[in-house]
Tab-separated table of C-alpha atoms and ligand atoms in Angstrom:
chain	number	residue	atom	x	y	z
A	1	UNK	CA	122.693	76.185	51.269
A	2	UNK	CA	119.004	75.539	50.700
A	3	UNK	CA	117.113	73.672	53.426
A	4	UNK	CA	116.109	70.923	50.979
A	5	UNK	CA	119.639	70.105	49.753
A	6	UNK	CA	121.130	66.768	51.007
A	7	UNK	CA	123.314	68.725	53.503
A	8	UNK	CA	120.492	71.111	54.611
A	9	UNK	CA	119.430	71.273	58.269
A	10	UNK	CA	116.038	69.653	57.694
A	11	UNK	CA	117.521	66.642	55.911
A	12	UNK	CA	120.133	66.283	58.661
A	13	UNK	CA	117.457	66.606	61.352
A	14	UNK	CA	115.379	63.778	59.881
A	15	UNK	CA	118.356	61.501	59.141
A	16	UNK	CA	119.093	58.601	61.510
A	17	UNK	CA	122.145	60.247	63.109
A	18	UNK	CA	123.107	59.411	66.688
A	19	UNK	CA	122.949	63.114	67.691
A	20	UNK	CA	119.403	63.487	66.288
A	21	UNK	CA	118.203	60.412	68.122
A	22	UNK	CA	119.859	61.521	71.385
A	23	UNK	CA	118.351	65.017	71.308
A	24	UNK	CA	114.873	63.656	70.511
A	25	UNK	CA	115.202	61.129	73.296
A	26	UNK	CA	116.190	63.767	75.862
A	27	UNK	CA	113.322	66.089	74.878
A	28	UNK	CA	110.812	63.221	75.051
A	29	UNK	CA	111.903	62.345	78.578
A	30	UNK	CA	112.335	65.862	79.916
A	31	UNK	CA	109.119	67.450	78.660
A	32	UNK	CA	106.649	65.555	80.903
A	33	UNK	CA	108.925	66.096	83.901
A	34	UNK	CA	109.077	69.810	83.187
A	35	UNK	CA	105.281	70.112	82.730
A	36	UNK	CA	104.700	68.188	85.979
A	37	UNK	CA	107.161	70.381	87.886
A	38	UNK	CA	105.577	73.556	86.491
A	39	UNK	CA	101.991	72.542	87.343
A	40	UNK	CA	102.809	71.385	90.867
A	41	UNK	CA	104.852	74.466	91.659
A	42	UNK	CA	101.933	76.738	90.779
A	43	UNK	CA	99.552	74.490	92.767
A	44	UNK	CA	101.635	74.834	95.945
A	45	UNK	CA	101.148	78.616	95.922
A	46	UNK	CA	97.497	78.378	97.018
A	47	UNK	CA	96.720	79.652	100.512
A	48	UNK	CA	95.433	77.540	103.386
A	49	UNK	CA	91.627	77.484	103.306
A	50	UNK	CA	90.162	79.430	106.197
A	51	UNK	CA	86.542	79.362	107.327
A	52	UNK	CA	84.901	81.764	109.741
A	53	UNK	CA	82.303	80.329	112.131
A	54	UNK	CA	79.572	82.767	113.208
A	55	UNK	CA	76.165	82.593	114.852
A	56	UNK	CA	74.178	83.610	117.918
A	57	UNK	CA	75.373	82.742	121.417
A	58	UNK	CA	74.665	79.163	122.458
A	59	UNK	CA	74.103	77.980	118.875
A	60	UNK	CA	76.894	75.425	119.265
A	61	UNK	CA	79.804	76.999	117.359
A	62	UNK	CA	82.525	76.002	119.803
A	63	UNK	CA	81.057	72.505	120.156
A	64	UNK	CA	81.017	72.261	116.358
A	65	UNK	CA	84.635	73.245	115.731
A	66	UNK	CA	85.934	71.001	118.507
A	67	UNK	CA	83.997	68.174	116.821
A	68	UNK	CA	85.594	69.023	113.463
A	69	UNK	CA	89.009	68.962	115.144
A	70	UNK	CA	88.719	65.894	117.411
A	71	UNK	CA	85.611	64.039	116.330
A	72	UNK	CA	83.702	64.778	119.545
A	73	UNK	CA	82.583	67.964	121.329
A	74	UNK	CA	84.172	69.124	124.582
A	75	UNK	CA	82.510	71.017	127.414
A	76	UNK	CA	82.201	74.657	126.349
A	77	UNK	CA	81.751	78.037	127.984
A	78	UNK	CA	80.514	81.281	126.479
A	79	UNK	CA	83.317	82.327	124.145
A	80	UNK	CA	84.875	85.741	124.691
A	81	UNK	CA	87.530	85.858	121.964
A	82	UNK	CA	87.952	84.338	118.504
A	83	UNK	CA	89.764	80.997	118.466
A	84	UNK	CA	91.300	79.268	115.437
A	85	UNK	CA	91.754	75.522	115.121
A	86	UNK	CA	93.162	73.418	112.277
A	87	UNK	CA	91.442	70.247	111.102
A	88	UNK	CA	92.312	68.014	108.153
A	89	UNK	CA	89.583	67.034	105.723
A	90	UNK	CA	88.335	63.507	106.617
A	91	UNK	CA	89.456	60.751	104.233
A	92	UNK	CA	85.848	60.217	103.145
A	93	UNK	CA	85.754	63.645	101.452
A	94	UNK	CA	87.725	64.957	98.472
A	95	UNK	CA	88.347	68.669	97.873
A	96	UNK	CA	86.566	69.832	94.707
A	97	UNK	CA	89.868	71.197	93.354
A	98	UNK	CA	91.409	67.704	93.576
A	99	UNK	CA	88.536	65.621	92.222
A	100	UNK	CA	90.663	64.392	89.298
A	101	UNK	CA	93.552	63.264	91.505
A	102	UNK	CA	94.130	59.739	92.634
A	103	UNK	CA	92.531	59.011	96.010
A	104	UNK	CA	95.915	57.625	97.077
A	105	UNK	CA	97.658	60.958	96.477
A	106	UNK	CA	99.240	61.756	99.856
A	107	UNK	CA	99.293	65.500	99.103
A	108	UNK	CA	95.487	65.540	99.387
A	109	UNK	CA	95.494	64.918	103.122
A	110	UNK	CA	98.317	67.204	104.140
A	111	UNK	CA	96.458	70.495	103.773
A	112	UNK	CA	94.887	71.514	107.083
A	113	UNK	CA	91.759	73.637	107.056
A	114	UNK	CA	91.494	76.501	109.514
A	115	UNK	CA	88.250	77.218	111.345
A	116	UNK	CA	87.926	80.427	113.355
A	117	UNK	CA	85.292	80.316	116.092
A	118	UNK	CA	83.870	83.688	117.143
A	119	UNK	CA	81.866	84.782	120.185
A	120	UNK	CA	78.141	85.034	119.513
A	121	UNK	CA	77.209	87.407	122.338
A	122	UNK	CA	75.506	90.561	121.045
A	123	UNK	CA	78.185	92.855	122.460
A	124	UNK	CA	81.070	90.856	120.959
A	125	UNK	CA	79.735	90.486	117.416
A	126	UNK	CA	81.917	93.333	116.125
A	127	UNK	CA	84.881	90.931	116.546
A	128	UNK	CA	83.304	88.490	114.083
A	129	UNK	CA	82.089	91.182	111.680
A	130	UNK	CA	85.631	92.602	111.574
A	131	UNK	CA	87.008	89.226	110.489
A	132	UNK	CA	84.550	88.900	107.575
A	133	UNK	CA	86.183	91.710	105.649
A	134	UNK	CA	89.716	92.091	107.088
A	135	UNK	CA	91.945	94.990	106.081
A	136	UNK	CA	94.478	94.075	103.360
A	137	UNK	CA	96.888	92.321	103.112
A	138	UNK	CA	95.028	89.732	105.254
A	139	UNK	CA	93.053	87.613	102.784
A	140	UNK	CA	89.292	87.331	103.390
A	141	UNK	CA	87.995	83.938	104.604
A	142	UNK	CA	87.373	81.188	102.043
A	143	UNK	CA	83.823	80.853	103.308
A	144	UNK	CA	81.513	81.529	106.237
A	145	UNK	CA	79.739	79.004	108.454
A	146	UNK	CA	76.695	80.461	110.213
A	147	UNK	CA	75.461	78.179	112.988
A	148	UNK	CA	71.924	78.370	114.356
A	149	UNK	CA	70.234	76.267	117.019
A	150	UNK	CA	67.436	74.540	115.072
A	151	UNK	CA	65.673	73.739	118.345
A	152	UNK	CA	65.551	77.400	119.416
A	153	UNK	CA	63.732	78.608	116.287
A	154	UNK	CA	60.010	78.401	115.782
A	155	UNK	CA	57.442	80.074	113.577
A	156	UNK	CA	55.546	81.460	116.594
A	157	UNK	CA	55.271	85.229	116.649
A	158	UNK	CA	57.979	87.026	118.623
A	159	UNK	CA	60.297	84.042	118.756
A	160	UNK	CA	63.401	85.599	120.313
A	161	UNK	CA	65.792	82.920	119.017
A	162	UNK	CA	64.626	83.353	115.434
A	163	UNK	CA	64.689	87.139	115.645
A	164	UNK	CA	68.224	87.174	117.087
A	165	UNK	CA	69.566	84.706	114.488
A	166	UNK	CA	67.892	86.595	111.614
A	167	UNK	CA	69.218	89.964	112.811
A	168	UNK	CA	72.755	88.623	113.045
A	169	UNK	CA	72.562	86.899	109.645
A	170	UNK	CA	71.108	90.087	108.127
A	171	UNK	CA	74.104	92.070	109.421
A	172	UNK	CA	76.570	89.472	108.121
A	173	UNK	CA	74.995	89.401	104.652
A	174	UNK	CA	74.847	93.205	104.557
A	175	UNK	CA	78.553	93.450	105.480
A	176	UNK	CA	79.376	91.044	102.626
A	177	UNK	CA	77.140	92.951	100.200
A	178	UNK	CA	78.830	96.269	101.080
A	179	UNK	CA	82.322	94.756	100.750
A	180	UNK	CA	81.389	93.413	97.320
A	181	UNK	CA	80.091	96.818	96.218
A	182	UNK	CA	83.212	98.594	97.564
A	183	UNK	CA	85.673	96.266	95.847
A	184	UNK	CA	86.585	97.088	92.268
A	185	UNK	CA	84.872	94.614	89.979
A	186	UNK	CA	88.198	92.974	89.170
A	187	UNK	CA	88.915	92.028	92.779
A	188	UNK	CA	85.341	91.439	93.957
A	189	UNK	CA	85.334	87.804	94.971
A	190	UNK	CA	82.515	85.376	95.416
A	191	UNK	CA	82.037	84.172	98.968
A	192	UNK	CA	80.096	81.064	99.974
A	193	UNK	CA	78.080	80.967	103.197
A	194	UNK	CA	76.491	77.910	104.752
A	195	UNK	CA	73.803	78.056	107.411
A	196	UNK	CA	74.167	75.047	109.702
A	197	UNK	CA	70.846	74.094	111.318
A	198	UNK	CA	72.459	72.554	114.402
A	199	UNK	CA	71.335	70.371	117.317
A	200	UNK	CA	69.210	68.187	115.017
A	201	UNK	CA	69.397	65.417	117.630
A	202	UNK	CA	66.933	67.342	119.789
A	203	UNK	CA	63.254	66.427	119.524
A	204	UNK	CA	62.146	70.018	118.954
A	205	UNK	CA	64.701	70.782	116.223
A	206	UNK	CA	63.318	71.902	112.849
A	207	UNK	CA	64.667	70.358	109.632
A	208	UNK	CA	67.092	72.365	107.461
A	209	UNK	CA	64.483	73.267	104.816
A	210	UNK	CA	62.153	74.793	107.424
A	211	UNK	CA	65.049	76.653	109.073
A	212	UNK	CA	65.857	78.131	105.662
A	213	UNK	CA	62.350	79.464	104.994
A	214	UNK	CA	61.910	80.754	108.572
A	215	UNK	CA	65.193	82.668	108.350
A	216	UNK	CA	64.341	84.093	104.916
A	217	UNK	CA	60.960	85.327	106.130
A	218	UNK	CA	62.402	86.794	109.339
A	219	UNK	CA	65.301	88.508	107.516
A	220	UNK	CA	62.660	90.111	105.274
A	221	UNK	CA	60.974	91.501	108.406
A	222	UNK	CA	64.303	92.661	109.918
A	223	UNK	CA	65.111	94.438	106.656
A	224	UNK	CA	61.792	96.259	106.678
A	225	UNK	CA	62.181	97.327	110.304
A	226	UNK	CA	65.670	98.692	109.655
A	227	UNK	CA	64.485	100.478	106.505
A	228	UNK	CA	61.666	102.141	108.395
A	229	UNK	CA	64.192	103.397	110.927
A	230	UNK	CA	66.303	104.968	108.195
A	231	UNK	CA	63.277	106.538	106.473
A	232	UNK	CA	62.257	108.117	109.776
A	233	UNK	CA	65.703	109.635	110.280
A	234	UNK	CA	65.934	110.786	106.663
A	235	UNK	CA	62.622	112.627	106.722
A	236	UNK	CA	63.389	114.532	109.862
A	237	UNK	CA	66.908	115.402	108.728
A	238	UNK	CA	68.357	117.704	106.103
A	239	UNK	CA	65.712	117.121	103.476
A	240	UNK	CA	67.586	114.313	101.766
A	241	UNK	CA	65.173	111.658	100.526
A	242	UNK	CA	65.172	108.878	103.089
A	243	UNK	CA	63.543	106.595	100.529
A	244	UNK	CA	66.573	106.749	98.215
A	245	UNK	CA	69.032	105.895	100.959
A	246	UNK	CA	67.050	102.787	101.708
A	247	UNK	CA	66.777	101.537	98.131
A	248	UNK	CA	70.543	101.655	97.693
A	249	UNK	CA	71.714	100.416	101.062
A	250	UNK	CA	69.193	97.712	101.911
A	251	UNK	CA	70.044	94.029	101.862
A	252	UNK	CA	69.341	92.544	98.440
A	253	UNK	CA	68.883	96.017	96.913
A	254	UNK	CA	65.335	96.657	98.131
A	255	UNK	CA	63.784	97.195	101.502
A	256	UNK	CA	60.369	95.650	101.004
A	257	UNK	CA	58.878	92.398	99.878
A	258	UNK	CA	59.924	88.813	100.273
A	259	UNK	CA	63.581	88.061	100.938
A	260	UNK	CA	65.249	84.974	99.500
A	261	UNK	CA	68.864	83.854	99.892
A	262	UNK	CA	69.037	83.410	96.102
A	263	UNK	CA	69.035	87.184	95.452
A	264	UNK	CA	72.386	87.494	97.229
A	265	UNK	CA	74.109	85.774	94.291
A	266	UNK	CA	74.018	89.132	92.539
A	267	UNK	CA	76.574	90.246	95.160
A	268	UNK	CA	78.634	87.078	94.835
A	269	UNK	CA	77.203	85.491	98.011
A	270	UNK	CA	76.148	81.883	97.600
A	271	UNK	CA	74.031	80.683	100.541
A	272	UNK	CA	73.432	76.990	101.306
A	273	UNK	CA	71.693	75.375	104.289
A	274	UNK	CA	72.723	72.043	105.818
A	275	UNK	CA	71.584	70.229	108.942
A	276	UNK	CA	73.889	68.799	111.580
A	277	UNK	CA	74.459	67.832	115.190
A	278	UNK	CA	77.429	67.017	117.385
A	279	UNK	CA	75.635	65.130	120.169
A	280	UNK	CA	73.131	62.293	120.118
A	281	UNK	CA	71.653	60.675	117.036
A	282	UNK	CA	71.442	62.552	113.745
A	283	UNK	CA	73.209	63.415	110.511
A	284	UNK	CA	76.367	64.549	112.357
A	285	UNK	CA	78.813	66.879	110.637
A	286	UNK	CA	78.976	65.014	107.284
A	287	UNK	CA	76.830	67.611	105.510
A	288	UNK	CA	79.128	70.398	106.666
A	289	UNK	CA	82.262	68.514	105.568
A	290	UNK	CA	80.618	67.939	102.152
A	291	UNK	CA	80.070	71.665	101.822
A	292	UNK	CA	83.624	72.514	103.000
A	293	UNK	CA	85.098	70.013	100.507
A	294	UNK	CA	83.112	71.700	97.744
A	295	UNK	CA	84.709	75.080	98.507
A	296	UNK	CA	88.392	74.108	98.514
B	301	GTP	N1	71.974	68.372	122.020
B	301	GTP	C1	72.927	69.096	121.438
B	301	GTP	N2	73.526	70.072	122.121
B	301	GTP	C2	74.487	70.797	121.510
B	301	GTP	C3	74.852	70.541	120.164
B	301	GTP	N3	75.815	71.437	119.829
B	301	GTP	C4	76.039	72.199	120.909
B	301	GTP	N4	75.238	71.827	121.942
B	301	GTP	C5	75.213	72.427	123.278
B	301	GTP	O1	74.879	73.785	123.173
B	301	GTP	C6	75.532	74.540	124.200
B	301	GTP	C7	76.218	75.760	123.627
B	301	GTP	O2	77.260	75.350	122.771
B	301	GTP	P1	78.530	76.271	122.482
B	301	GTP	O3	79.334	75.557	121.459
B	301	GTP	O4	79.218	76.674	123.716
B	301	GTP	O5	77.843	77.551	121.852
B	301	GTP	P2	78.552	78.780	121.132
B	301	GTP	O6	77.828	78.976	119.831
B	301	GTP	O7	80.009	78.581	121.047
B	301	GTP	O8	78.175	80.003	122.071
B	301	GTP	P3	79.015	81.333	122.372
B	301	GTP	O9	80.414	80.934	122.635
B	301	GTP	O10	78.344	81.958	123.557
B	301	GTP	O11	78.872	82.198	121.158
B	301	GTP	C8	76.490	73.573	124.877
B	301	GTP	O12	75.946	73.176	126.095
B	301	GTP	C9	76.571	72.404	123.922
B	301	GTP	O13	76.789	71.199	124.598
B	301	GTP	C10	74.181	69.478	119.456
B	301	GTP	O14	74.423	69.184	118.280
B	301	GTP	N5	73.235	68.812	120.139
B	302	MG	MG1	81.575	79.514	121.799
């Protein structure tokens, strides 16, 4: 029987039969429910966002994460081991992945965010560096928060606070760069890093923009010093060109010249700088929450 004959399936399908109307009705109702169920099921599979907090000793990392958790800092001691806390995103911020959802959607507020505080003492930094690029199957952190004491940095020559912060940040960025190079291009993942210029309530604290340029300049100097060390070793060694080793392994791909955070984007590292404080008067931790919301 041809499809266009009066008894053909197409004619029957378009005729006002009860069965045709029922089937159409069921499909119309079920399809949106099915699409909703499918989309939400795949959404639930995402992992809990996890941020790693790093920085020199005394920068205010522990004070910062206790503020994120409870709204106010507690008395702190020099940290000796990493410590993870969970804090929900404040109601004033919306995760970038949920910007099209209704603000009344209860699911938005249920996801806690994990922050792992690490010790900043020079001898304990390997603990933090190990957490940046964990061995599989542990997933790498969603992003890194590097805290510096904006009142301990200054542009004066031989500023120990600046040197220490720049050396640590150099090592962190280099670890990320190496991990990116090691990973096969298909799994290499972008990682955001925010430098928090903390303690902005203090009179001597430098604003975030100045902290950014001071750190960039000092990291450039750290990079040169380290490169010179490697060249020295290379020349005295087995005749391998020290120069070549440096060009490949140095932060940002070259050992000399001006360093800028922007060059790290080539290795999937996106650096931002925000100001903040947990005591006294100042911008507080809003800038940091804005950044965190933009990453999840
Ligand atoms: N005025 C002021 N003081 C702060 C602020 N944040 C932290 N501090 C103080 O800085 C000191 C060091 O803070 P911690 O949070 O213990 O420093 P940390 O980075 O955890 O140091 P380590 O555990 O040694 O790595 C504490 O006395 C804090 O009270 C701030 O925003 N303003
Ligand atoms: Mg601490």
